[in-house]
C-alpha angles and dihedrals in degrees: 000000000000119000113263116204127200093019126134112247127215136168129216136026097270115119093001091148095048093047092053092048092051090045090054093049095046097039091230118135119233134203117202118193136184095031101183088329093163096041122111086239103037128194137031121344123232093255091052092049088050090052091051090051089051091054089050090053096051095044132062121222100009117158117213125181125180124178122233095265093045092235096116126053128184117191125184107182123226132200117309097242107168120180126132113337137170123198136179107216123210113262090223088080130027127253087257089071089063097034093058090062094043089056088059095047106033099078091057100053123122090233128026111274120240111176137170115206122193127196137061115358099184130029140141097259112049133040110275124238089247093059094044090050092051099042113017097048094054088048091053089050089058087062092052097262102136144115144118091290093055102103143142116189134174108222096173133006122229128186127196139297096025101031115187096163126135130204131185120208128179128175133180123231119259119181094185128041123210119240114247134217107197106159104127116060094185127204127312109262105168143005124213130180148171123226110192134185131180129188091357133088114298087230089073091074092047091051090051091052094050094050094047093049091050087069103032096047089069090069111031135011100210099085126137123170117186123213122222119190112172121195138198118358091353091065097068127223104295135052122245147123139210148155136240121193130192126190117203122202132210090257097052099263118146123207120185145192133177142181133187135193122259115275117263111280094010125103127337125319115271123216117230089230090060091049092052096046095043093047091051089052090050090054091051089051091051090050090049090054089059129192134124093267125048124234093263095060103035094105092045091054093048093049094050090048089054092050094048131097125297090273137106116271122184130193130173113223132186119227108322114255116235088250091057098040095055097032121114085233086072102029122066110280101182108043103026091234112121099183099062093045093046091054089051093048092048088061091052100051138022128225115218129212113247108287131191113212097163109103131181114254 
């Protein structure tokens, strides 16, 4: 491999996606070595290679070099171009794995991004498209990213391991982000949700709704959980069901939780009643953690604050999730020194103690 000067150097597979996103935004090339070098199956995984191909599609002039074993990656970012793109995601990770990064990059394209992603829409690992639509999009609107072309739509659902789902995402271009002042989460005023089922009985979704409401009705009356049962080609290639819940506060904060059934042929069978009750408890836990941004979108909020104008932005967060705490979005990306950057970030945002805003009515 040719020698690359003036590139940032990292080792290991951790935070590969975040490092490539920050490299693309900053224009600084990165070289990542020892990617699972001691693993029985060394090198990049299929879903990581698919993510690299996606970056290549939405940029113009990127230079990507991978050695024969896949343990060393050199990435020199090109221009964020955008436009109309189609991409087949790896079924090893859900579309949310790719969509999280697109939410960071899409506002800064040269042309508005219109992309069709195909693969798994809901799994047990990554944020689902339902949750990102209900929580990440309102967060982006707080930063001034809005318009008629700002849309995230599920065309087909796909459950693991077969996938078969399809999602359409479009985002306008915004060269400047507005500073935000999110310091008061407010009180919970309503809870909305989506119970989905594909290639199973439609009664599965109804059983999920009943079990979730049996817990949530004790706290608040304004609860509505939609059911979504897709059939035929819109139901993907594998059976499954799940639930996503979103609590909205009086000040426009959205807190989310989700749970999906085990993939076909993996683990023990899960009852829809267990999915509904456990997902409701997860939502109560998220509300107890407090903050103006839920655990799923903490790193997105911090990144957009960093990329905003030379103005003070404030956001109140609950306890940082492990993903956020150890993410390069939080640690220092440019100098390698975490202490200086952490002191700076602590001045920008506050971390709240666990709060409970859900009251009996």
